[in-house]
Amino acid sequence: MKTITKLWASAAICGAMLTGMAQADPHPTAELIIEGELHLATRAEPPEHLGGALPEIYSGWLFRTDETRELQMDDFDNPGILFTERGLDRWEMADGATEQSCADCHGDVESMAGVRAVMPKVNEDGELWALQNYINNCRTERMEADAWGWRSEPMKDMTSLISLQSRGMPVAVHMDGDHAPFWEQGREMYYTRFGQLELSCANCHEDNWGRMIRADHLSQGMSNGFPTYRLKNASIVPLHQRFLGCIRDTRGETFAEGSPEFIALELYVASRGLGLPIEGVSVRQ
Amino acid sequence: MTRRSLTAACTVSAVLWASAASAEIAPADVVWEDEIAIPASLSGAPGDPDAGRIALSSRSVGNCLSCHVNSDMPEHDFHGDVAPPLDGTGARWSEAELRGIVANAKRAFPGSMMPVFYNDNPADYIRPGNAYTGRAYDPETFSTLLSAQEIEDIVAYLVTLTEW
């Protein structure tokens, strides 16, 4: 009983503090317009499967500073665009024993429009694959070239280029049928309190978005902006590298980038953003 | 720190020194009162509020400011706000209760986001890591997030936070 009364006392100051403090994020009015032309929605109705856990869904873009947000509005200022340009060179470059390029089979890279939006996706063998798996499959099976590492420069370039072709298209991952067991696995992971700090993704990104964890503004942890150019890393950061960092910060043992666990988590996290558009290459600090 | 507690601290550490720290209570042996409170010092020695102030704010020790605002520490930037402010916590809770909260807040607040600072059993965690390396824990080095004495120091500091 005593505990309850005291909790009320702290809840009261907590409430006072929250209303008294400027809640800077998510930005209430900012609009993401690329090059003054392409309007990308950063707020959307939450998908039904969230059951009201989030009142509205927000792009991570809305939680960043004015300077960082502006970088993403201009392709000349967005350092991620450089990766897509290198990606285009690679798209046309013959490689491997068959001496073929991506373009030889796929034609113009615009044929990849919509591909990023449905990733990760179950393949013909019933496995859940991320975009990186599909790219490496073409390289090893069709081109007889070496697979690219998940964090390698060519993989960052190519995933950035392919994502850019879906910029503005809504996230369109599947949750049912073949995808259902993977989605369930990812959902389970999202609510698991990992590590010695016992923190789940939901503890930070569902229960506390909009608040500060020390110097960091917590967003809803959406994945529609990936791959992301992170100013802190001065490079493209693939989604699994982000997952790895978030689990490491719980003093937990992470999963490997490209592991089946992280691909399942990728599917579930993407499904929380159903309604938001792919941002191609976003910019975050 | 008052002269009285200084003397007490010196006396106790002298005794501790003599008995080779046998007065420390291991996490599994902690005796709880009313489910949420720990009446006895975990280290067997009194806490030092000045050391506690430093331990609480230090990122590599308590890192409590990552979640809590504490108005008594304006010299530190970036207090988190996912938890209630620590202001006045010494007026709301007894010393034994504060010790219980810092050692295992999930007893007073079931399901709390606040980590358990005094548990060295890796089996109680899901995929515990080796500190912040992202690798699996090492059974040789896995330990509590805070030492018994660090908890005593932090509690000694928290009881001074009576203004809110």
PDB file of N, CA, C and O in Angstrom, chain A residues 2-3 6-7 9-11 13-14 17-18 21 23 192-199 203-204 208 211-215 218 248-255, chain B residues 36 57 59 63 65-66 69 78 80-82 84-85 92-93 97 106 108-109 111-113 115-116 125-129 131-136 142-143 145 164:
ATOM      1  N   LYS A   2       1.885   1.198   0.885  1.00  0.00           N
ATOM      2  CA  LYS A   2       2.814   2.312   0.991  1.00  0.00           C
ATOM      3  C   LYS A   2       3.485   2.567  -0.368  1.00  0.00           C
ATOM      4  O   LYS A   2       3.610   3.697  -0.812  1.00  0.00           O
ATOM      5  N   THR A   3       3.883   1.467  -1.008  1.00  0.00           N
ATOM      6  CA  THR A   3       4.552   1.586  -2.296  1.00  0.00           C
ATOM      7  C   THR A   3       3.669   2.312  -3.292  1.00  0.00           C
ATOM      8  O   THR A   3       4.108   3.177  -4.031  1.00  0.00           O
ATOM      9  N   LYS A   6       3.498   6.081  -2.691  1.00  0.00           N
ATOM     10  CA  LYS A   6       4.724   6.772  -3.077  1.00  0.00           C
ATOM     11  C   LYS A   6       4.871   6.820  -4.588  1.00  0.00           C
ATOM     12  O   LYS A   6       5.359   7.789  -5.138  1.00  0.00           O
ATOM     13  N   LEU A   7       4.436   5.755  -5.230  1.00  0.00           N
ATOM     14  CA  LEU A   7       4.505   5.747  -6.687  1.00  0.00           C
ATOM     15  C   LEU A   7       3.660   6.866  -7.256  1.00  0.00           C
ATOM     16  O   LEU A   7       4.035   7.541  -8.195  1.00  0.00           O
ATOM     17  N   ALA A   9       3.058   9.633  -5.843  1.00  0.00           N
ATOM     18  CA  ALA A   9       3.794  10.872  -5.630  1.00  0.00           C
ATOM     19  C   ALA A   9       4.808  11.085  -6.740  1.00  0.00           C
ATOM     20  O   ALA A   9       4.901  12.164  -7.318  1.00  0.00           O
ATOM     21  N   SER A  10       5.549  10.023  -7.074  1.00  0.00           N
ATOM     22  CA  SER A  10       6.554  10.239  -8.112  1.00  0.00           C
ATOM     23  C   SER A  10       5.891  10.368  -9.477  1.00  0.00           C
ATOM     24  O   SER A  10       6.358  11.097 -10.343  1.00  0.00           O
ATOM     25  N   ALA A  11       4.755   9.673  -9.673  1.00  0.00           N
ATOM     26  CA  ALA A  11       4.042   9.816 -10.942  1.00  0.00           C
ATOM     27  C   ALA A  11       3.588  11.262 -11.125  1.00  0.00           C
ATOM     28  O   ALA A  11       3.636  11.809 -12.218  1.00  0.00           O
ATOM     29  N   ILE A  13       5.044  14.057  -9.942  1.00  0.00           N
ATOM     30  CA  ILE A  13       6.114  14.961 -10.379  1.00  0.00           C
ATOM     31  C   ILE A  13       6.556  14.616 -11.787  1.00  0.00           C
ATOM     32  O   ILE A  13       6.912  15.472 -12.562  1.00  0.00           O
ATOM     33  N   CYS A  14       6.485  13.336 -12.094  1.00  0.00           N
ATOM     34  CA  CYS A  14       6.859  12.904 -13.431  1.00  0.00           C
ATOM     35  C   CYS A  14       5.962  13.614 -14.441  1.00  0.00           C
ATOM     36  O   CYS A  14       6.420  14.191 -15.415  1.00  0.00           O
ATOM     37  N   MET A  17       6.744  17.256 -14.706  1.00  0.00           N
ATOM     38  CA  MET A  17       7.979  17.492 -15.438  1.00  0.00           C
ATOM     39  C   MET A  17       7.736  17.373 -16.933  1.00  0.00           C
ATOM     40  O   MET A  17       8.196  18.185 -17.723  1.00  0.00           O
ATOM     41  N   LEU A  18       6.968  16.355 -17.308  1.00  0.00           N
ATOM     42  CA  LEU A  18       6.756  16.123 -18.732  1.00  0.00           C
ATOM     43  C   LEU A  18       5.984  17.261 -19.380  1.00  0.00           C
ATOM     44  O   LEU A  18       6.289  17.670 -20.495  1.00  0.00           O
ATOM     45  N   MET A  21       8.274  20.447 -19.417  1.00  0.00           N
ATOM     46  CA  MET A  21       9.442  20.465 -20.276  1.00  0.00           C
ATOM     47  C   MET A  21       9.026  20.517 -21.738  1.00  0.00           C
ATOM     48  O   MET A  21       8.039  19.929 -22.128  1.00  0.00           O
ATOM     49  N   GLN A  23       8.606  19.380 -25.070  1.00  0.00           N
ATOM     50  CA  GLN A  23       8.706  18.103 -25.768  1.00  0.00           C
ATOM     51  C   GLN A  23       9.040  18.422 -27.206  1.00  0.00           C
ATOM     52  O   GLN A  23       8.168  18.671 -28.019  1.00  0.00           O
ATOM     53  N   THR A 192      11.164  -8.924 -26.148  1.00  0.00           N
ATOM     54  CA  THR A 192      12.050  -9.644 -25.229  1.00  0.00           C
ATOM     55  C   THR A 192      13.027  -8.676 -24.569  1.00  0.00           C
ATOM     56  O   THR A 192      13.650  -7.857 -25.245  1.00  0.00           O
ATOM     57  N   ARG A 193      13.144  -8.811 -23.260  1.00  0.00           N
ATOM     58  CA  ARG A 193      14.046  -7.902 -22.538  1.00  0.00           C
ATOM     59  C   ARG A 193      15.444  -8.502 -22.483  1.00  0.00           C
ATOM     60  O   ARG A 193      15.769  -9.276 -21.598  1.00  0.00           O
ATOM     61  N   PHE A 194      16.257  -8.109 -23.453  1.00  0.00           N
ATOM     62  CA  PHE A 194      17.596  -8.673 -23.605  1.00  0.00           C
ATOM     63  C   PHE A 194      18.616  -8.058 -22.652  1.00  0.00           C
ATOM     64  O   PHE A 194      18.484  -6.907 -22.225  1.00  0.00           O
ATOM     65  N   GLY A 195      19.681  -8.851 -22.392  1.00  0.00           N
ATOM     66  CA  GLY A 195      20.886  -8.325 -21.758  1.00  0.00           C
ATOM     67  C   GLY A 195      20.770  -8.120 -20.260  1.00  0.00           C
ATOM     68  O   GLY A 195      19.716  -8.284 -19.653  1.00  0.00           O
ATOM     69  N   GLN A 196      21.891  -7.711 -19.688  1.00  0.00           N
ATOM     70  CA  GLN A 196      21.921  -7.511 -18.235  1.00  0.00           C
ATOM     71  C   GLN A 196      21.077  -6.300 -17.831  1.00  0.00           C
ATOM     72  O   GLN A 196      20.663  -6.185 -16.683  1.00  0.00           O
ATOM     73  N   LEU A 197      20.813  -5.389 -18.782  1.00  0.00           N
ATOM     74  CA  LEU A 197      19.947  -4.255 -18.443  1.00  0.00           C
ATOM     75  C   LEU A 197      18.477  -4.597 -18.648  1.00  0.00           C
ATOM     76  O   LEU A 197      17.594  -3.799 -18.332  1.00  0.00           O
ATOM     77  N   GLU A 198      18.218  -5.771 -19.221  1.00  0.00           N
ATOM     78  CA  GLU A 198      16.843  -6.258 -19.420  1.00  0.00           C
ATOM     79  C   GLU A 198      15.959  -5.216 -20.104  1.00  0.00           C
ATOM     80  O   GLU A 198      14.952  -4.772 -19.541  1.00  0.00           O
ATOM     81  N   LEU A 199      16.360  -4.828 -21.306  1.00  0.00           N
ATOM     82  CA  LEU A 199      15.575  -3.848 -22.051  1.00  0.00           C
ATOM     83  C   LEU A 199      15.134  -4.437 -23.381  1.00  0.00           C
ATOM     84  O   LEU A 199      15.938  -5.017 -24.112  1.00  0.00           O
ATOM     85  N   ASN A 203      10.568  -1.315 -24.788  1.00  0.00           N
ATOM     86  CA  ASN A 203      10.833  -0.437 -23.634  1.00  0.00           C
ATOM     87  C   ASN A 203      11.257   0.946 -24.111  1.00  0.00           C
ATOM     88  O   ASN A 203      10.834   1.962 -23.566  1.00  0.00           O
ATOM     89  N   CYS A 204      12.134   0.969 -25.103  1.00  0.00           N
ATOM     90  CA  CYS A 204      12.622   2.267 -25.574  1.00  0.00           C
ATOM     91  C   CYS A 204      11.724   2.854 -26.662  1.00  0.00           C
ATOM     92  O   CYS A 204      11.356   4.020 -26.602  1.00  0.00           O
ATOM     93  N   ASN A 208       8.639   4.727 -24.643  1.00  0.00           N
ATOM     94  CA  ASN A 208       9.341   5.966 -24.297  1.00  0.00           C
ATOM     95  C   ASN A 208       9.758   6.838 -25.474  1.00  0.00           C
ATOM     96  O   ASN A 208      10.591   7.729 -25.309  1.00  0.00           O
ATOM     97  N   ARG A 211      10.904  10.753 -25.540  1.00  0.00           N
ATOM     98  CA  ARG A 211      11.649  11.111 -24.331  1.00  0.00           C
ATOM     99  C   ARG A 211      13.148  11.035 -24.610  1.00  0.00           C
ATOM    100  O   ARG A 211      13.580  10.610 -25.660  1.00  0.00           O
ATOM    101  N   MET A 212      13.907  11.443 -23.594  1.00  0.00           N
ATOM    102  CA  MET A 212      15.361  11.426 -23.724  1.00  0.00           C
ATOM    103  C   MET A 212      15.931  10.271 -22.923  1.00  0.00           C
ATOM    104  O   MET A 212      15.542  10.053 -21.775  1.00  0.00           O
ATOM    105  N   ILE A 213      16.865   9.536 -23.510  1.00  0.00           N
ATOM    106  CA  ILE A 213      17.653   8.587 -22.745  1.00  0.00           C
ATOM    107  C   ILE A 213      19.058   9.168 -22.792  1.00  0.00           C
ATOM    108  O   ILE A 213      19.704   9.177 -23.813  1.00  0.00           O
ATOM    109  N   ARG A 214      19.429   9.783 -21.683  1.00  0.00           N
ATOM    110  CA  ARG A 214      20.594  10.664 -21.621  1.00  0.00           C
ATOM    111  C   ARG A 214      20.526  11.663 -22.779  1.00  0.00           C
ATOM    112  O   ARG A 214      19.568  12.390 -22.854  1.00  0.00           O
ATOM    113  N   ALA A 215      21.493  11.657 -23.704  1.00  0.00           N
ATOM    114  CA  ALA A 215      21.508  12.693 -24.735  1.00  0.00           C
ATOM    115  C   ALA A 215      20.714  12.318 -25.988  1.00  0.00           C
ATOM    116  O   ALA A 215      20.652  13.095 -26.928  1.00  0.00           O
ATOM    117  N   LEU A 218      14.582   9.561 -28.158  1.00  0.00           N
ATOM    118  CA  LEU A 218      14.092   8.255 -28.607  1.00  0.00           C
ATOM    119  C   LEU A 218      13.007   8.412 -29.666  1.00  0.00           C
ATOM    120  O   LEU A 218      11.996   9.078 -29.436  1.00  0.00           O
ATOM    121  N   ARG A 248      23.448  -4.421 -28.174  1.00  0.00           N
ATOM    122  CA  ARG A 248      24.706  -4.267 -27.428  1.00  0.00           C
ATOM    123  C   ARG A 248      24.525  -3.297 -26.259  1.00  0.00           C
ATOM    124  O   ARG A 248      25.046  -3.509 -25.173  1.00  0.00           O
ATOM    125  N   ASP A 249      23.727  -2.251 -26.485  1.00  0.00           N
ATOM    126  CA  ASP A 249      23.507  -1.249 -25.445  1.00  0.00           C
ATOM    127  C   ASP A 249      22.651  -1.752 -24.282  1.00  0.00           C
ATOM    128  O   ASP A 249      22.465  -1.037 -23.298  1.00  0.00           O
ATOM    129  N   THR A 250      22.108  -2.943 -24.390  1.00  0.00           N
ATOM    130  CA  THR A 250      21.397  -3.534 -23.251  1.00  0.00           C
ATOM    131  C   THR A 250      22.364  -4.406 -22.438  1.00  0.00           C
ATOM    132  O   THR A 250      21.927  -5.164 -21.579  1.00  0.00           O
ATOM    133  N   ARG A 251      23.647  -4.317 -22.706  1.00  0.00           N
ATOM    134  CA  ARG A 251      24.647  -5.246 -22.173  1.00  0.00           C
ATOM    135  C   ARG A 251      24.203  -6.670 -22.491  1.00  0.00           C
ATOM    136  O   ARG A 251      24.219  -7.557 -21.646  1.00  0.00           O
ATOM    137  N   GLY A 252      23.823  -6.843 -23.757  1.00  0.00           N
ATOM    138  CA  GLY A 252      23.361  -8.149 -24.202  1.00  0.00           C
ATOM    139  C   GLY A 252      24.313  -8.746 -25.222  1.00  0.00           C
ATOM    140  O   GLY A 252      25.174  -8.061 -25.772  1.00  0.00           O
ATOM    141  N   GLU A 253      24.142 -10.054 -25.455  1.00  0.00           N
ATOM    142  CA  GLU A 253      24.863 -10.719 -26.535  1.00  0.00           C
ATOM    143  C   GLU A 253      24.022 -10.536 -27.789  1.00  0.00           C
ATOM    144  O   GLU A 253      22.860 -10.968 -27.845  1.00  0.00           O
ATOM    145  N   THR A 254      24.571  -9.883 -28.794  1.00  0.00           N
ATOM    146  CA  THR A 254      23.759  -9.570 -29.973  1.00  0.00           C
ATOM    147  C   THR A 254      23.640 -10.786 -30.880  1.00  0.00           C
ATOM    148  O   THR A 254      24.217 -11.840 -30.617  1.00  0.00           O
ATOM    149  N   PHE A 255      22.902 -10.628 -31.952  1.00  0.00           N
ATOM    150  CA  PHE A 255      22.846 -11.625 -33.015  1.00  0.00           C
ATOM    151  C   PHE A 255      23.740 -11.100 -34.137  1.00  0.00           C
ATOM    152  O   PHE A 255      24.067  -9.909 -34.167  1.00  0.00           O
TER     153      PHE A 255
ATOM    154  N   ILE B  36      10.367  -5.230  -0.415  1.00  0.00           N
ATOM    155  CA  ILE B  36      11.044  -4.224  -1.237  1.00  0.00           C
ATOM    156  C   ILE B  36      12.252  -3.581  -0.562  1.00  0.00           C
ATOM    157  O   ILE B  36      13.004  -2.862  -1.216  1.00  0.00           O
ATOM    158  N   SER B  57      26.253   9.693 -11.034  1.00  0.00           N
ATOM    159  CA  SER B  57      26.279  10.448 -12.287  1.00  0.00           C
ATOM    160  C   SER B  57      27.249   9.870 -13.307  1.00  0.00           C
ATOM    161  O   SER B  57      27.113  10.118 -14.495  1.00  0.00           O
ATOM    162  N   ARG B  59      28.888   7.809 -16.062  1.00  0.00           N
ATOM    163  CA  ARG B  59      28.347   6.913 -17.082  1.00  0.00           C
ATOM    164  C   ARG B  59      28.850   5.499 -16.933  1.00  0.00           C
ATOM    165  O   ARG B  59      28.161   4.544 -17.265  1.00  0.00           O
ATOM    166  N   ASN B  63      25.369   5.489 -13.967  1.00  0.00           N
ATOM    167  CA  ASN B  63      24.719   6.006 -15.184  1.00  0.00           C
ATOM    168  C   ASN B  63      23.227   6.242 -14.956  1.00  0.00           C
ATOM    169  O   ASN B  63      22.412   6.050 -15.853  1.00  0.00           O
ATOM    170  N   LEU B  65      21.651   8.961 -14.555  1.00  0.00           N
ATOM    171  CA  LEU B  65      21.100  10.119 -15.256  1.00  0.00           C
ATOM    172  C   LEU B  65      20.660   9.770 -16.675  1.00  0.00           C
ATOM    173  O   LEU B  65      20.044  10.589 -17.349  1.00  0.00           O
ATOM    174  N   SER B  66      20.994   8.568 -17.147  1.00  0.00           N
ATOM    175  CA  SER B  66      20.510   8.221 -18.482  1.00  0.00           C
ATOM    176  C   SER B  66      18.983   8.136 -18.471  1.00  0.00           C
ATOM    177  O   SER B  66      18.348   8.373 -19.486  1.00  0.00           O
ATOM    178  N   VAL B  69      16.164  12.536 -14.185  1.00  0.00           N
ATOM    179  CA  VAL B  69      16.579  13.912 -13.957  1.00  0.00           C
ATOM    180  C   VAL B  69      16.958  14.017 -12.476  1.00  0.00           C
ATOM    181  O   VAL B  69      16.313  13.416 -11.626  1.00  0.00           O
ATOM    182  N   PHE B  78      22.324  16.706 -20.151  1.00  0.00           N
ATOM    183  CA  PHE B  78      21.613  15.537 -20.658  1.00  0.00           C
ATOM    184  C   PHE B  78      21.143  14.551 -19.605  1.00  0.00           C
ATOM    185  O   PHE B  78      21.629  13.435 -19.513  1.00  0.00           O
ATOM    186  N   GLY B  80      18.267  12.089 -18.620  1.00  0.00           N
ATOM    187  CA  GLY B  80      17.164  11.443 -19.340  1.00  0.00           C
ATOM    188  C   GLY B  80      15.843  11.696 -18.626  1.00  0.00           C
ATOM    189  O   GLY B  80      15.825  12.144 -17.477  1.00  0.00           O
ATOM    190  N   ASP B  81      14.734  11.421 -19.310  1.00  0.00           N
ATOM    191  CA  ASP B  81      13.443  11.612 -18.646  1.00  0.00           C
ATOM    192  C   ASP B  81      12.495  10.438 -18.866  1.00  0.00           C
ATOM    193  O   ASP B  81      11.295  10.616 -18.926  1.00  0.00           O
ATOM    194  N   VAL B  82      13.039   9.229 -18.963  1.00  0.00           N
ATOM    195  CA  VAL B  82      12.150   8.075 -19.060  1.00  0.00           C
ATOM    196  C   VAL B  82      11.719   7.608 -17.667  1.00  0.00           C
ATOM    197  O   VAL B  82      10.864   6.753 -17.534  1.00  0.00           O
ATOM    198  N   PRO B  84      10.994   8.915 -13.290  1.00  0.00           N
ATOM    199  CA  PRO B  84      10.679  10.097 -12.485  1.00  0.00           C
ATOM    200  C   PRO B  84      11.961  10.758 -11.968  1.00  0.00           C
ATOM    201  O   PRO B  84      12.970  10.082 -11.767  1.00  0.00           O
ATOM    202  N   PRO B  85      11.943  12.083 -11.726  1.00  0.00           N
ATOM    203  CA  PRO B  85      13.125  12.761 -11.195  1.00  0.00           C
ATOM    204  C   PRO B  85      13.491  12.189  -9.824  1.00  0.00           C
ATOM    205  O   PRO B  85      12.624  11.727  -9.091  1.00  0.00           O
ATOM    206  N   ARG B  92      10.678  10.507   0.215  1.00  0.00           N
ATOM    207  CA  ARG B  92       9.598   9.547  -0.071  1.00  0.00           C
ATOM    208  C   ARG B  92       9.900   8.146   0.431  1.00  0.00           C
ATOM    209  O   ARG B  92       9.000   7.378   0.737  1.00  0.00           O
ATOM    210  N   TRP B  93      11.184   7.795   0.477  1.00  0.00           N
ATOM    211  CA  TRP B  93      11.555   6.418   0.802  1.00  0.00           C
ATOM    212  C   TRP B  93      12.535   6.383   1.967  1.00  0.00           C
ATOM    213  O   TRP B  93      13.358   7.282   2.109  1.00  0.00           O
ATOM    214  N   GLU B  97      14.460   1.143   2.038  1.00  0.00           N
ATOM    215  CA  GLU B  97      13.709   1.042   0.779  1.00  0.00           C
ATOM    216  C   GLU B  97      14.567   1.495  -0.402  1.00  0.00           C
ATOM    217  O   GLU B  97      14.551   0.884  -1.475  1.00  0.00           O
ATOM    218  N   LYS B 106      12.831  -3.941  -9.405  1.00  0.00           N
ATOM    219  CA  LYS B 106      11.679  -4.683  -9.920  1.00  0.00           C
ATOM    220  C   LYS B 106      10.828  -5.259  -8.789  1.00  0.00           C
ATOM    221  O   LYS B 106       9.718  -5.708  -9.019  1.00  0.00           O
ATOM    222  N   ALA B 108       9.989  -3.310  -5.986  1.00  0.00           N
ATOM    223  CA  ALA B 108       9.067  -2.215  -5.652  1.00  0.00           C
ATOM    224  C   ALA B 108       8.186  -1.870  -6.847  1.00  0.00           C
ATOM    225  O   ALA B 108       7.025  -1.493  -6.687  1.00  0.00           O
ATOM    226  N   PHE B 109       8.758  -1.982  -8.053  1.00  0.00           N
ATOM    227  CA  PHE B 109       8.024  -1.609  -9.269  1.00  0.00           C
ATOM    228  C   PHE B 109       8.059  -2.782 -10.244  1.00  0.00           C
ATOM    229  O   PHE B 109       8.945  -2.855 -11.102  1.00  0.00           O
ATOM    230  N   GLY B 111       8.082  -5.162 -13.203  1.00  0.00           N
ATOM    231  CA  GLY B 111       8.196  -4.896 -14.634  1.00  0.00           C
ATOM    232  C   GLY B 111       8.939  -3.619 -14.954  1.00  0.00           C
ATOM    233  O   GLY B 111       8.991  -3.203 -16.111  1.00  0.00           O
ATOM    234  N   SER B 112       9.514  -2.976 -13.944  1.00  0.00           N
ATOM    235  CA  SER B 112      10.178  -1.689 -14.170  1.00  0.00           C
ATOM    236  C   SER B 112      11.248  -1.761 -15.248  1.00  0.00           C
ATOM    237  O   SER B 112      11.900  -2.779 -15.456  1.00  0.00           O
ATOM    238  N   MET B 113      11.440  -0.622 -15.904  1.00  0.00           N
ATOM    239  CA  MET B 113      12.515  -0.505 -16.883  1.00  0.00           C
ATOM    240  C   MET B 113      13.862  -0.359 -16.168  1.00  0.00           C
ATOM    241  O   MET B 113      14.913  -0.518 -16.762  1.00  0.00           O
ATOM    242  N   PRO B 115      17.117  -1.148 -14.377  1.00  0.00           N
ATOM    243  CA  PRO B 115      17.895  -2.388 -14.278  1.00  0.00           C
ATOM    244  C   PRO B 115      18.068  -2.845 -12.835  1.00  0.00           C
ATOM    245  O   PRO B 115      17.972  -2.047 -11.900  1.00  0.00           O
ATOM    246  N   VAL B 116      18.341  -4.145 -12.678  1.00  0.00           N
ATOM    247  CA  VAL B 116      18.657  -4.710 -11.365  1.00  0.00           C
ATOM    248  C   VAL B 116      20.164  -4.535 -11.172  1.00  0.00           C
ATOM    249  O   VAL B 116      20.956  -5.087 -11.929  1.00  0.00           O
ATOM    250  N   TYR B 125      19.117 -13.773 -16.794  1.00  0.00           N
ATOM    251  CA  TYR B 125      19.012 -12.833 -17.925  1.00  0.00           C
ATOM    252  C   TYR B 125      18.860 -13.564 -19.251  1.00  0.00           C
ATOM    253  O   TYR B 125      19.242 -14.726 -19.381  1.00  0.00           O
ATOM    254  N   ILE B 126      18.330 -12.862 -20.239  1.00  0.00           N
ATOM    255  CA  ILE B 126      18.222 -13.405 -21.586  1.00  0.00           C
ATOM    256  C   ILE B 126      19.386 -12.854 -22.408  1.00  0.00           C
ATOM    257  O   ILE B 126      19.520 -11.640 -22.548  1.00  0.00           O
ATOM    258  N   ARG B 127      20.241 -13.743 -22.885  1.00  0.00           N
ATOM    259  CA  ARG B 127      21.437 -13.365 -23.659  1.00  0.00           C
ATOM    260  C   ARG B 127      22.268 -12.278 -22.962  1.00  0.00           C
ATOM    261  O   ARG B 127      22.541 -11.216 -23.558  1.00  0.00           O
ATOM    262  N   PRO B 128      22.676 -12.522 -21.728  1.00  0.00           N
ATOM    263  CA  PRO B 128      23.546 -11.534 -21.084  1.00  0.00           C
ATOM    264  C   PRO B 128      24.856 -11.407 -21.857  1.00  0.00           C
ATOM    265  O   PRO B 128      25.371 -12.394 -22.378  1.00  0.00           O
ATOM    266  N   GLY B 129      25.365 -10.181 -21.941  1.00  0.00           N
ATOM    267  CA  GLY B 129      26.589  -9.941 -22.704  1.00  0.00           C
ATOM    268  C   GLY B 129      27.787  -9.717 -21.812  1.00  0.00           C
ATOM    269  O   GLY B 129      27.680  -9.665 -20.586  1.00  0.00           O
ATOM    270  N   ALA B 131      29.741  -7.069 -20.755  1.00  0.00           N
ATOM    271  CA  ALA B 131      29.638  -5.600 -20.684  1.00  0.00           C
ATOM    272  C   ALA B 131      29.018  -5.071 -21.991  1.00  0.00           C
ATOM    273  O   ALA B 131      28.023  -5.602 -22.450  1.00  0.00           O
ATOM    274  N   TYR B 132      29.623  -4.052 -22.596  1.00  0.00           N
ATOM    275  CA  TYR B 132      29.043  -3.465 -23.812  1.00  0.00           C
ATOM    276  C   TYR B 132      29.765  -3.906 -25.080  1.00  0.00           C
ATOM    277  O   TYR B 132      29.849  -3.160 -26.044  1.00  0.00           O
ATOM    278  N   THR B 133      30.287  -5.139 -25.085  1.00  0.00           N
ATOM    279  CA  THR B 133      30.998  -5.583 -26.287  1.00  0.00           C
ATOM    280  C   THR B 133      30.057  -6.220 -27.302  1.00  0.00           C
ATOM    281  O   THR B 133      30.421  -6.418 -28.452  1.00  0.00           O
ATOM    282  N   GLY B 134      28.856  -6.602 -26.877  1.00  0.00           N
ATOM    283  CA  GLY B 134      27.950  -7.318 -27.773  1.00  0.00           C
ATOM    284  C   GLY B 134      28.232  -8.810 -27.816  1.00  0.00           C
ATOM    285  O   GLY B 134      27.503  -9.583 -28.427  1.00  0.00           O
ATOM    286  N   ARG B 135      29.318  -9.228 -27.169  1.00  0.00           N
ATOM    287  CA  ARG B 135      29.650 -10.660 -27.142  1.00  0.00           C
ATOM    288  C   ARG B 135      29.015 -11.332 -25.926  1.00  0.00           C
ATOM    289  O   ARG B 135      28.567 -10.669 -25.005  1.00  0.00           O
ATOM    290  N   ALA B 136      29.004 -12.668 -25.941  1.00  0.00           N
ATOM    291  CA  ALA B 136      28.407 -13.425 -24.838  1.00  0.00           C
ATOM    292  C   ALA B 136      29.151 -13.146 -23.535  1.00  0.00           C
ATOM    293  O   ALA B 136      30.340 -12.826 -23.551  1.00  0.00           O
ATOM    294  N   PHE B 142      31.506 -12.168 -15.101  1.00  0.00           N
ATOM    295  CA  PHE B 142      30.152 -11.631 -14.976  1.00  0.00           C
ATOM    296  C   PHE B 142      29.904 -11.219 -13.526  1.00  0.00           C
ATOM    297  O   PHE B 142      30.140 -11.989 -12.604  1.00  0.00           O
ATOM    298  N   SER B 143      29.448  -9.975 -13.330  1.00  0.00           N
ATOM    299  CA  SER B 143      29.229  -9.541 -11.951  1.00  0.00           C
ATOM    300  C   SER B 143      28.056  -8.569 -11.878  1.00  0.00           C
ATOM    301  O   SER B 143      27.441  -8.247 -12.893  1.00  0.00           O
ATOM    302  N   LEU B 145      25.996  -5.064 -11.554  1.00  0.00           N
ATOM    303  CA  LEU B 145      26.235  -3.792 -12.246  1.00  0.00           C
ATOM    304  C   LEU B 145      26.925  -2.801 -11.315  1.00  0.00           C
ATOM    305  O   LEU B 145      27.720  -1.975 -11.746  1.00  0.00           O
ATOM    306  N   TRP B 164      11.910  18.735  -2.918  1.00  0.00           N
ATOM    307  CA  TRP B 164      11.242  18.608  -4.222  1.00  0.00           C
ATOM    308  C   TRP B 164      10.024  19.484  -4.298  1.00  0.00           C
ATOM    309  O   TRP B 164       9.557  19.996  -3.295  1.00  0.00           O
TER     310      TRP B 164
END
